[in-house]
mmCIF file with all atom_site columns, C-alpha atoms in Angstrom:
data_model
loop_
_atom_site.group_PDB
_atom_site.id
_atom_site.type_symbol
_atom_site.label_atom_id
_atom_site.label_alt_id
_atom_site.label_comp_id
_atom_site.label_asym_id
_atom_site.label_entity_id
_atom_site.label_seq_id
_atom_site.pdbx_PDB_ins_code
_atom_site.Cartn_x
_atom_site.Cartn_y
_atom_site.Cartn_z
_atom_site.occupancy
_atom_site.B_iso_or_equiv
_atom_site.pdbx_formal_charge
_atom_site.auth_seq_id
_atom_site.auth_comp_id
_atom_site.auth_asym_id
_atom_site.auth_atom_id
_atom_site.pdbx_PDB_model_num
ATOM 1   C CA . UNK K 1 1   ? 0.022  0.012   0.003   1.00 0.00 ? 6   UNK K CA 1
ATOM 2   C CA . UNK K 1 2   ? 2.850  2.332   0.938   1.00 0.00 ? 7   UNK K CA 1
ATOM 3   C CA . UNK K 1 3   ? 4.559  1.627   -2.386  1.00 0.00 ? 8   UNK K CA 1
ATOM 4   C CA . UNK K 1 4   ? 1.364  2.515   -4.242  1.00 0.00 ? 9   UNK K CA 1
ATOM 5   C CA . UNK K 1 5   ? 1.107  5.855   -2.396  1.00 0.00 ? 10  UNK K CA 1
ATOM 6   C CA . UNK K 1 6   ? 4.754  6.716   -3.159  1.00 0.00 ? 11  UNK K CA 1
ATOM 7   C CA . UNK K 1 7   ? 4.347  5.743   -6.730  1.00 0.00 ? 12  UNK K CA 1
ATOM 8   C CA . UNK K 1 8   ? 1.209  7.848   -7.055  1.00 0.00 ? 13  UNK K CA 1
ATOM 9   C CA . UNK K 1 9   ? 2.934  10.854  -5.498  1.00 0.00 ? 14  UNK K CA 1
ATOM 10  C CA . UNK K 1 10  ? 5.841  10.513  -7.914  1.00 0.00 ? 15  UNK K CA 1
ATOM 11  C CA . UNK K 1 11  ? 3.403  10.450  -10.860 1.00 0.00 ? 16  UNK K CA 1
ATOM 12  C CA . UNK K 1 12  ? 1.661  13.603  -9.606  1.00 0.00 ? 17  UNK K CA 1
ATOM 13  C CA . UNK K 1 13  ? 5.045  15.337  -9.039  1.00 0.00 ? 18  UNK K CA 1
ATOM 14  C CA . UNK K 1 14  ? 6.194  14.357  -12.533 1.00 0.00 ? 19  UNK K CA 1
ATOM 15  C CA . UNK K 1 15  ? 2.996  15.668  -14.047 1.00 0.00 ? 20  UNK K CA 1
ATOM 16  C CA . UNK K 1 16  ? 3.424  19.016  -12.259 1.00 0.00 ? 21  UNK K CA 1
ATOM 17  C CA . UNK K 1 17  ? 7.034  19.314  -13.393 1.00 0.00 ? 22  UNK K CA 1
ATOM 18  C CA . UNK K 1 18  ? 6.122  18.469  -16.942 1.00 0.00 ? 23  UNK K CA 1
ATOM 19  C CA . UNK K 1 19  ? 3.212  20.990  -16.895 1.00 0.00 ? 24  UNK K CA 1
ATOM 20  C CA . UNK K 1 20  ? 5.609  23.658  -15.546 1.00 0.00 ? 25  UNK K CA 1
ATOM 21  C CA . UNK K 1 21  ? 8.049  22.948  -18.318 1.00 0.00 ? 26  UNK K CA 1
ATOM 22  C CA . UNK K 1 22  ? 5.321  23.254  -21.006 1.00 0.00 ? 27  UNK K CA 1
ATOM 23  C CA . UNK K 1 23  ? 4.096  26.592  -19.605 1.00 0.00 ? 28  UNK K CA 1
ATOM 24  C CA . UNK K 1 24  ? 4.573  29.352  -22.168 1.00 0.00 ? 29  UNK K CA 1
ATOM 25  C CA . UNK K 1 25  ? 7.325  31.830  -21.234 1.00 0.00 ? 30  UNK K CA 1
ATOM 26  C CA . UNK K 1 26  ? 6.134  35.225  -20.110 1.00 0.00 ? 31  UNK K CA 1
ATOM 27  C CA . UNK K 1 27  ? 5.824  37.790  -22.881 1.00 0.00 ? 32  UNK K CA 1
ATOM 28  C CA . UNK K 1 28  ? 8.617  40.364  -22.421 1.00 0.00 ? 33  UNK K CA 1
ATOM 29  C CA . UNK K 1 29  ? 7.409  43.852  -21.655 1.00 0.00 ? 34  UNK K CA 1
ATOM 30  C CA . UNK K 1 30  ? 7.805  46.231  -24.597 1.00 0.00 ? 35  UNK K CA 1
ATOM 31  C CA . UNK K 1 31  ? 10.999 48.265  -24.496 1.00 0.00 ? 36  UNK K CA 1
ATOM 32  C CA . UNK K 1 32  ? 10.501 51.848  -23.453 1.00 0.00 ? 37  UNK K CA 1
ATOM 33  C CA . UNK K 1 33  ? 10.978 54.013  -26.528 1.00 0.00 ? 38  UNK K CA 1
ATOM 34  C CA . UNK K 1 34  ? 12.968 57.177  -26.067 1.00 0.00 ? 39  UNK K CA 1
ATOM 35  C CA . UNK K 1 35  ? 11.585 60.034  -28.003 1.00 0.00 ? 40  UNK K CA 1
ATOM 36  C CA . UNK K 1 36  ? 14.163 62.549  -29.298 1.00 0.00 ? 41  UNK K CA 1
ATOM 37  C CA . UNK K 1 37  ? 13.366 66.090  -28.124 1.00 0.00 ? 42  UNK K CA 1
ATOM 38  C CA . UNK K 1 38  ? 11.936 68.318  -30.875 1.00 0.00 ? 43  UNK K CA 1
ATOM 39  C CA . UNK K 1 39  ? 14.608 70.882  -31.729 1.00 0.00 ? 44  UNK K CA 1
ATOM 40  C CA . UNK K 1 40  ? 11.927 73.525  -32.495 1.00 0.00 ? 45  UNK K CA 1
ATOM 41  C CA . UNK K 1 41  ? 10.402 73.044  -29.044 1.00 0.00 ? 46  UNK K CA 1
ATOM 42  C CA . UNK K 1 42  ? 13.777 73.228  -27.346 1.00 0.00 ? 47  UNK K CA 1
ATOM 43  C CA . UNK K 1 43  ? 14.682 76.411  -29.292 1.00 0.00 ? 48  UNK K CA 1
ATOM 44  C CA . UNK K 1 44  ? 11.348 78.031  -28.347 1.00 0.00 ? 49  UNK K CA 1
ATOM 45  C CA . UNK K 1 45  ? 11.867 77.200  -24.660 1.00 0.00 ? 50  UNK K CA 1
ATOM 46  C CA . UNK K 1 46  ? 15.376 78.631  -24.799 1.00 0.00 ? 51  UNK K CA 1
ATOM 47  C CA . UNK K 1 47  ? 14.092 81.897  -26.353 1.00 0.00 ? 52  UNK K CA 1
ATOM 48  C CA . UNK K 1 48  ? 11.304 82.165  -23.782 1.00 0.00 ? 53  UNK K CA 1
ATOM 49  C CA . UNK K 1 49  ? 13.962 81.879  -20.991 1.00 0.00 ? 54  UNK K CA 1
ATOM 50  C CA . UNK K 1 50  ? 16.118 84.764  -22.345 1.00 0.00 ? 55  UNK K CA 1
ATOM 51  C CA . UNK K 1 51  ? 16.513 87.562  -19.788 1.00 0.00 ? 56  UNK K CA 1
ATOM 52  C CA . UNK K 1 52  ? 16.161 90.244  -22.473 1.00 0.00 ? 57  UNK K CA 1
ATOM 53  C CA . UNK K 1 53  ? 13.555 89.962  -25.213 1.00 0.00 ? 58  UNK K CA 1
ATOM 54  C CA . UNK K 1 54  ? 13.739 91.978  -28.441 1.00 0.00 ? 59  UNK K CA 1
ATOM 55  C CA . UNK K 1 55  ? 11.518 91.360  -31.432 1.00 0.00 ? 60  UNK K CA 1
ATOM 56  C CA . UNK K 1 56  ? 12.742 93.290  -34.480 1.00 0.00 ? 61  UNK K CA 1
ATOM 57  C CA . UNK K 1 57  ? 14.447 92.597  -37.789 1.00 0.00 ? 62  UNK K CA 1
ATOM 58  C CA . UNK K 1 58  ? 18.205 92.325  -37.847 1.00 0.00 ? 63  UNK K CA 1
ATOM 59  C CA . UNK K 1 59  ? 18.795 92.880  -41.554 1.00 0.00 ? 64  UNK K CA 1
ATOM 60  C CA . UNK K 1 60  ? 16.695 91.194  -44.164 1.00 0.00 ? 65  UNK K CA 1
ATOM 61  C CA . UNK K 1 61  ? 17.354 87.593  -43.178 1.00 0.00 ? 66  UNK K CA 1
ATOM 62  C CA . UNK K 1 62  ? 17.160 87.519  -39.379 1.00 0.00 ? 67  UNK K CA 1
ATOM 63  C CA . UNK K 1 63  ? 14.557 88.385  -36.760 1.00 0.00 ? 68  UNK K CA 1
ATOM 64  C CA . UNK K 1 64  ? 16.277 89.279  -33.441 1.00 0.00 ? 69  UNK K CA 1
ATOM 65  C CA . UNK K 1 65  ? 14.622 87.501  -30.521 1.00 0.00 ? 70  UNK K CA 1
ATOM 66  C CA . UNK K 1 66  ? 16.625 88.520  -27.534 1.00 0.00 ? 71  UNK K CA 1
ATOM 67  C CA . UNK K 1 67  ? 19.962 88.883  -25.696 1.00 0.00 ? 72  UNK K CA 1
ATOM 68  C CA . UNK K 1 68  ? 21.774 86.919  -23.034 1.00 0.00 ? 73  UNK K CA 1
ATOM 69  C CA . UNK K 1 69  ? 24.892 87.871  -21.096 1.00 0.00 ? 74  UNK K CA 1
ATOM 70  C CA . UNK K 1 70  ? 27.440 85.510  -19.458 1.00 0.00 ? 75  UNK K CA 1
ATOM 71  C CA . UNK K 1 71  ? 30.643 86.126  -17.604 1.00 0.00 ? 76  UNK K CA 1
ATOM 72  C CA . UNK K 1 72  ? 33.722 84.423  -19.006 1.00 0.00 ? 77  UNK K CA 1
ATOM 73  C CA . UNK K 1 73  ? 35.869 82.273  -16.695 1.00 0.00 ? 78  UNK K CA 1
ATOM 74  C CA . UNK K 1 74  ? 38.309 85.161  -16.104 1.00 0.00 ? 79  UNK K CA 1
ATOM 75  C CA . UNK K 1 75  ? 35.391 87.241  -14.645 1.00 0.00 ? 80  UNK K CA 1
ATOM 76  C CA . UNK K 1 76  ? 36.940 90.291  -16.291 1.00 0.00 ? 81  UNK K CA 1
ATOM 77  C CA . UNK K 1 77  ? 35.066 89.994  -19.627 1.00 0.00 ? 82  UNK K CA 1
ATOM 78  C CA . UNK K 1 78  ? 31.562 89.078  -20.664 1.00 0.00 ? 83  UNK K CA 1
ATOM 79  C CA . UNK K 1 79  ? 29.887 87.570  -23.699 1.00 0.00 ? 84  UNK K CA 1
ATOM 80  C CA . UNK K 1 80  ? 26.815 89.275  -25.037 1.00 0.00 ? 85  UNK K CA 1
ATOM 81  C CA . UNK K 1 81  ? 24.890 86.864  -27.278 1.00 0.00 ? 86  UNK K CA 1
ATOM 82  C CA . UNK K 1 82  ? 22.308 87.900  -29.834 1.00 0.00 ? 87  UNK K CA 1
ATOM 83  C CA . UNK K 1 83  ? 19.683 85.195  -30.454 1.00 0.00 ? 88  UNK K CA 1
ATOM 84  C CA . UNK K 1 84  ? 17.957 85.432  -33.881 1.00 0.00 ? 89  UNK K CA 1
ATOM 85  C CA . UNK K 1 85  ? 15.538 83.428  -35.945 1.00 0.00 ? 90  UNK K CA 1
ATOM 86  C CA . UNK K 1 86  ? 16.510 82.746  -39.538 1.00 0.00 ? 91  UNK K CA 1
ATOM 87  C CA . UNK K 1 87  ? 13.991 84.188  -42.042 1.00 0.00 ? 92  UNK K CA 1
ATOM 88  C CA . UNK K 1 88  ? 15.881 83.412  -45.253 1.00 0.00 ? 93  UNK K CA 1
ATOM 89  C CA . UNK K 1 89  ? 18.748 80.936  -45.538 1.00 0.00 ? 94  UNK K CA 1
ATOM 90  C CA . UNK K 1 90  ? 22.085 82.353  -46.664 1.00 0.00 ? 95  UNK K CA 1
ATOM 91  C CA . UNK K 1 91  ? 25.205 80.303  -47.290 1.00 0.00 ? 96  UNK K CA 1
ATOM 92  C CA . UNK K 1 92  ? 27.438 81.675  -46.010 1.00 0.00 ? 97  UNK K CA 1
ATOM 93  C CA . UNK K 1 93  ? 25.478 83.637  -43.459 1.00 0.00 ? 98  UNK K CA 1
ATOM 94  C CA . UNK K 1 94  ? 26.167 87.356  -43.192 1.00 0.00 ? 99  UNK K CA 1
ATOM 95  C CA . UNK K 1 95  ? 28.333 88.610  -40.363 1.00 0.00 ? 100 UNK K CA 1
ATOM 96  C CA . UNK K 1 96  ? 26.672 90.569  -37.520 1.00 0.00 ? 101 UNK K CA 1
ATOM 97  C CA . UNK K 1 97  ? 28.458 93.492  -35.817 1.00 0.00 ? 102 UNK K CA 1
ATOM 98  C CA . UNK K 1 98  ? 27.933 95.030  -32.405 1.00 0.00 ? 103 UNK K CA 1
ATOM 99  C CA . UNK K 1 99  ? 28.863 98.499  -31.192 1.00 0.00 ? 104 UNK K CA 1
ATOM 100 C CA . UNK K 1 100 ? 28.791 99.456  -27.478 1.00 0.00 ? 105 UNK K CA 1
ATOM 101 C CA . UNK K 1 101 ? 28.524 102.974 -26.180 1.00 0.00 ? 106 UNK K CA 1
ATOM 102 C CA . UNK K 1 102 ? 29.587 103.373 -22.534 1.00 0.00 ? 107 UNK K CA 1
ATOM 103 C CA . UNK K 1 103 ? 27.288 105.526 -20.483 1.00 0.00 ? 108 UNK K CA 1
ATOM 104 C CA . UNK K 1 104 ? 28.201 109.252 -20.575 1.00 0.00 ? 109 UNK K CA 1
ATOM 105 C CA . UNK K 1 105 ? 30.190 108.751 -23.772 1.00 0.00 ? 110 UNK K CA 1
ATOM 106 C CA . UNK K 1 106 ? 29.572 109.440 -27.459 1.00 0.00 ? 111 UNK K CA 1
ATOM 107 C CA . UNK K 1 107 ? 32.445 107.165 -28.494 1.00 0.00 ? 112 UNK K CA 1
ATOM 108 C CA . UNK K 1 108 ? 31.628 103.547 -29.119 1.00 0.00 ? 113 UNK K CA 1
ATOM 109 C CA . UNK K 1 109 ? 33.885 100.520 -29.283 1.00 0.00 ? 114 UNK K CA 1
ATOM 110 C CA . UNK K 1 110 ? 33.415 97.508  -31.550 1.00 0.00 ? 115 UNK K CA 1
ATOM 111 C CA . UNK K 1 111 ? 32.762 94.299  -29.614 1.00 0.00 ? 116 UNK K CA 1
ATOM 112 C CA . UNK K 1 112 ? 34.698 91.319  -30.958 1.00 0.00 ? 117 UNK K CA 1
ATOM 113 C CA . UNK K 1 113 ? 32.608 88.570  -32.561 1.00 0.00 ? 118 UNK K CA 1
ATOM 114 C CA . UNK K 1 114 ? 33.760 85.233  -31.019 1.00 0.00 ? 119 UNK K CA 1
ATOM 115 C CA . UNK K 1 115 ? 31.324 82.783  -32.607 1.00 0.00 ? 120 UNK K CA 1
ATOM 116 C CA . UNK K 1 116 ? 31.253 81.214  -36.082 1.00 0.00 ? 121 UNK K CA 1
ATOM 117 C CA . UNK K 1 117 ? 28.469 82.120  -38.476 1.00 0.00 ? 122 UNK K CA 1
ATOM 118 C CA . UNK K 1 118 ? 27.525 78.844  -40.268 1.00 0.00 ? 123 UNK K CA 1
ATOM 119 C CA . UNK K 1 119 ? 24.485 78.741  -42.502 1.00 0.00 ? 124 UNK K CA 1
ATOM 120 C CA . UNK K 1 120 ? 21.203 77.728  -40.862 1.00 0.00 ? 125 UNK K CA 1
ATOM 121 C CA . UNK K 1 121 ? 17.806 76.675  -42.141 1.00 0.00 ? 126 UNK K CA 1
ATOM 122 C CA . UNK K 1 122 ? 14.770 78.893  -42.066 1.00 0.00 ? 127 UNK K CA 1
ATOM 123 C CA . UNK K 1 123 ? 13.101 78.951  -38.691 1.00 0.00 ? 128 UNK K CA 1
ATOM 124 C CA . UNK K 1 124 ? 16.207 77.936  -36.763 1.00 0.00 ? 129 UNK K CA 1
ATOM 125 C CA . UNK K 1 125 ? 17.815 80.098  -34.095 1.00 0.00 ? 130 UNK K CA 1
ATOM 126 C CA . UNK K 1 126 ? 21.330 81.355  -34.564 1.00 0.00 ? 131 UNK K CA 1
ATOM 127 C CA . UNK K 1 127 ? 23.585 82.826  -31.865 1.00 0.00 ? 132 UNK K CA 1
ATOM 128 C CA . UNK K 1 128 ? 26.142 85.543  -32.363 1.00 0.00 ? 133 UNK K CA 1
ATOM 129 C CA . UNK K 1 129 ? 28.409 86.124  -29.337 1.00 0.00 ? 134 UNK K CA 1
ATOM 130 C CA . UNK K 1 130 ? 30.475 89.277  -28.761 1.00 0.00 ? 135 UNK K CA 1
ATOM 131 C CA . UNK K 1 131 ? 32.995 90.003  -26.001 1.00 0.00 ? 136 UNK K CA 1
ATOM 132 C CA . UNK K 1 132 ? 32.881 93.065  -23.764 1.00 0.00 ? 137 UNK K CA 1
ATOM 133 C CA . UNK K 1 133 ? 36.157 93.419  -21.920 1.00 0.00 ? 138 UNK K CA 1
ATOM 134 C CA . UNK K 1 134 ? 35.243 95.947  -19.207 1.00 0.00 ? 139 UNK K CA 1
ATOM 135 C CA . UNK K 1 135 ? 32.454 96.350  -16.725 1.00 0.00 ? 140 UNK K CA 1
ATOM 136 C CA . UNK K 1 136 ? 29.767 98.996  -16.960 1.00 0.00 ? 141 UNK K CA 1
ATOM 137 C CA . UNK K 1 137 ? 26.523 99.891  -18.617 1.00 0.00 ? 142 UNK K CA 1
ATOM 138 C CA . UNK K 1 138 ? 26.556 100.004 -22.402 1.00 0.00 ? 143 UNK K CA 1
ATOM 139 C CA . UNK K 1 139 ? 24.058 101.118 -25.000 1.00 0.00 ? 144 UNK K CA 1
ATOM 140 C CA . UNK K 1 140 ? 24.246 98.566  -27.779 1.00 0.00 ? 145 UNK K CA 1
ATOM 141 C CA . UNK K 1 141 ? 23.674 98.861  -31.513 1.00 0.00 ? 146 UNK K CA 1
ATOM 142 C CA . UNK K 1 142 ? 23.865 95.943  -33.980 1.00 0.00 ? 147 UNK K CA 1
ATOM 143 C CA . UNK K 1 143 ? 23.743 95.442  -37.726 1.00 0.00 ? 148 UNK K CA 1
ATOM 144 C CA . UNK K 1 144 ? 24.626 93.274  -40.644 1.00 0.00 ? 149 UNK K CA 1
ATOM 145 C CA . UNK K 1 145 ? 27.960 93.600  -42.380 1.00 0.00 ? 150 UNK K CA 1
ATOM 146 C CA . UNK K 1 146 ? 27.712 94.275  -46.078 1.00 0.00 ? 151 UNK K CA 1
ATOM 147 C CA . UNK K 1 147 ? 29.362 92.021  -48.680 1.00 0.00 ? 152 UNK K CA 1
ATOM 148 C CA . UNK K 1 148 ? 31.979 94.731  -49.226 1.00 0.00 ? 153 UNK K CA 1
ATOM 149 C CA . UNK K 1 149 ? 32.804 94.891  -45.493 1.00 0.00 ? 154 UNK K CA 1
ATOM 150 C CA . UNK K 1 150 ? 30.781 98.032  -44.838 1.00 0.00 ? 155 UNK K CA 1
ATOM 151 C CA . UNK K 1 151 ? 28.433 98.487  -41.868 1.00 0.00 ? 156 UNK K CA 1
ATOM 152 C CA . UNK K 1 152 ? 24.812 98.342  -42.665 1.00 0.00 ? 157 UNK K CA 1
ATOM 153 C CA . UNK K 1 153 ? 22.001 100.202 -40.938 1.00 0.00 ? 158 UNK K CA 1
ATOM 154 C CA . UNK K 1 154 ? 22.202 100.035 -37.130 1.00 0.00 ? 159 UNK K CA 1
ATOM 155 C CA . UNK K 1 155 ? 19.340 98.979  -34.795 1.00 0.00 ? 160 UNK K CA 1
ATOM 156 C CA . UNK K 1 156 ? 19.309 99.957  -31.195 1.00 0.00 ? 161 UNK K CA 1
ATOM 157 C CA . UNK K 1 157 ? 19.285 97.114  -28.675 1.00 0.00 ? 162 UNK K CA 1
ATOM 158 C CA . UNK K 1 158 ? 19.137 99.253  -25.566 1.00 0.00 ? 163 UNK K CA 1
ATOM 159 C CA . UNK K 1 159 ? 21.139 99.091  -22.381 1.00 0.00 ? 164 UNK K CA 1
ATOM 160 C CA . UNK K 1 160 ? 23.064 96.097  -21.032 1.00 0.00 ? 165 UNK K CA 1
ATOM 161 C CA . UNK K 1 161 ? 25.000 96.014  -17.809 1.00 0.00 ? 166 UNK K CA 1
ATOM 162 C CA . UNK K 1 162 ? 27.995 93.767  -17.076 1.00 0.00 ? 167 UNK K CA 1
ATOM 163 C CA . UNK K 1 163 ? 30.508 93.598  -14.292 1.00 0.00 ? 168 UNK K CA 1
ATOM 164 C CA . UNK K 1 164 ? 31.834 91.856  -11.247 1.00 0.00 ? 169 UNK K CA 1
ATOM 165 C CA . UNK K 1 165 ? 29.444 92.627  -8.332  1.00 0.00 ? 170 UNK K CA 1
ATOM 166 C CA . UNK K 1 166 ? 32.383 93.244  -5.977  1.00 0.00 ? 171 UNK K CA 1
ATOM 167 C CA . UNK K 1 167 ? 33.578 96.207  -8.142  1.00 0.00 ? 172 UNK K CA 1
ATOM 168 C CA . UNK K 1 168 ? 32.656 99.845  -8.226  1.00 0.00 ? 173 UNK K CA 1
ATOM 169 C CA . UNK K 1 169 ? 31.838 99.619  -11.964 1.00 0.00 ? 174 UNK K CA 1
ATOM 170 C CA . UNK K 1 170 ? 29.118 97.053  -11.299 1.00 0.00 ? 175 UNK K CA 1
ATOM 171 C CA . UNK K 1 171 ? 27.476 99.176  -8.579  1.00 0.00 ? 176 UNK K CA 1
ATOM 172 C CA . UNK K 1 172 ? 27.535 102.276 -10.747 1.00 0.00 ? 177 UNK K CA 1
ATOM 173 C CA . UNK K 1 173 ? 26.138 100.474 -13.782 1.00 0.00 ? 178 UNK K CA 1
ATOM 174 C CA . UNK K 1 174 ? 23.390 98.765  -11.777 1.00 0.00 ? 179 UNK K CA 1
ATOM 175 C CA . UNK K 1 175 ? 22.258 102.054 -10.169 1.00 0.00 ? 180 UNK K CA 1
ATOM 176 C CA . UNK K 1 176 ? 22.291 103.744 -13.606 1.00 0.00 ? 181 UNK K CA 1
ATOM 177 C CA . UNK K 1 177 ? 20.161 100.974 -15.129 1.00 0.00 ? 182 UNK K CA 1
ATOM 178 C CA . UNK K 1 178 ? 17.685 101.200 -12.258 1.00 0.00 ? 183 UNK K CA 1
ATOM 179 C CA . UNK K 1 179 ? 16.988 104.775 -13.369 1.00 0.00 ? 184 UNK K CA 1
ATOM 180 C CA . UNK K 1 180 ? 17.346 104.266 -17.147 1.00 0.00 ? 185 UNK K CA 1
ATOM 181 C CA . UNK K 1 181 ? 15.577 100.907 -17.597 1.00 0.00 ? 186 UNK K CA 1
ATOM 182 C CA . UNK K 1 182 ? 14.436 98.922  -14.653 1.00 0.00 ? 187 UNK K CA 1
ATOM 183 C CA . UNK K 1 183 ? 13.918 95.683  -16.700 1.00 0.00 ? 188 UNK K CA 1
ATOM 184 C CA . UNK K 1 184 ? 17.587 95.788  -17.869 1.00 0.00 ? 189 UNK K CA 1
ATOM 185 C CA . UNK K 1 185 ? 18.703 96.363  -14.272 1.00 0.00 ? 190 UNK K CA 1
ATOM 186 C CA . UNK K 1 186 ? 16.784 93.215  -13.320 1.00 0.00 ? 191 UNK K CA 1
ATOM 187 C CA . UNK K 1 187 ? 18.406 91.313  -16.198 1.00 0.00 ? 192 UNK K CA 1
ATOM 188 C CA . UNK K 1 188 ? 21.881 92.460  -14.974 1.00 0.00 ? 193 UNK K CA 1
ATOM 189 C CA . UNK K 1 189 ? 21.003 91.339  -11.423 1.00 0.00 ? 194 UNK K CA 1
ATOM 190 C CA . UNK K 1 190 ? 19.904 87.870  -12.619 1.00 0.00 ? 195 UNK K CA 1
ATOM 191 C CA . UNK K 1 191 ? 23.027 87.445  -14.716 1.00 0.00 ? 196 UNK K CA 1
ATOM 192 C CA . UNK K 1 192 ? 25.190 88.339  -11.710 1.00 0.00 ? 197 UNK K CA 1
ATOM 193 C CA . UNK K 1 193 ? 23.244 85.947  -9.458  1.00 0.00 ? 198 UNK K CA 1
ATOM 194 C CA . UNK K 1 194 ? 23.883 83.121  -11.942 1.00 0.00 ? 199 UNK K CA 1
ATOM 195 C CA . UNK K 1 195 ? 27.561 83.872  -12.665 1.00 0.00 ? 200 UNK K CA 1
ATOM 196 C CA . UNK K 1 196 ? 28.661 85.052  -9.219  1.00 0.00 ? 201 UNK K CA 1
ATOM 197 C CA . UNK K 1 197 ? 26.684 82.840  -6.769  1.00 0.00 ? 202 UNK K CA 1
ATOM 198 C CA . UNK K 1 198 ? 28.745 83.923  -3.772  1.00 0.00 ? 203 UNK K CA 1
ATOM 199 C CA . UNK K 1 199 ? 28.761 87.661  -4.403  1.00 0.00 ? 204 UNK K CA 1
ATOM 200 C CA . UNK K 1 200 ? 26.901 90.207  -2.355  1.00 0.00 ? 205 UNK K CA 1
ATOM 201 C CA . UNK K 1 201 ? 24.345 91.713  -4.713  1.00 0.00 ? 206 UNK K CA 1
ATOM 202 C CA . UNK K 1 202 ? 22.508 95.040  -4.398  1.00 0.00 ? 207 UNK K CA 1
#
């Protein structure tokens, strides 16, 4: 009797093992698909985040959207970047120039262009960066260089302030902008807060 029970148990166990072996393997979960970000959406978000917004033509082929300012690693010079949408593709793209008038001065200086100007498709955003090598408040004008190297018509970009918050130049420029253009003073303050996180700000 005992042998019969043992034999029956073995048969049941074998059947269970066999049934387990025949079970269909689980269907693997579908792999998560990574969707590449839409460049147009990313560019629109970047433009919306600009501290200074300007909406006006920059020559016949670009629509200026805004300006950003960033301190260079030496903290003694700053890059002013013009962000523009391409209206008509040019290959090569025309060179942009930037003139800066210090406050209380009728003499301007030419800011050095430090970025390349590769061609870009219609609707894309191009960035033209210029170096300002001293602190202060500057009234900016920009334009498109002609094919013969001449300066084209200038458009006013308004005031931009740059400087190390620990210097007298910064304090004077910030106070001046508060009176001349409060929005530009706020943009200067935000730029300093980002580039000089440990500085004492006004």
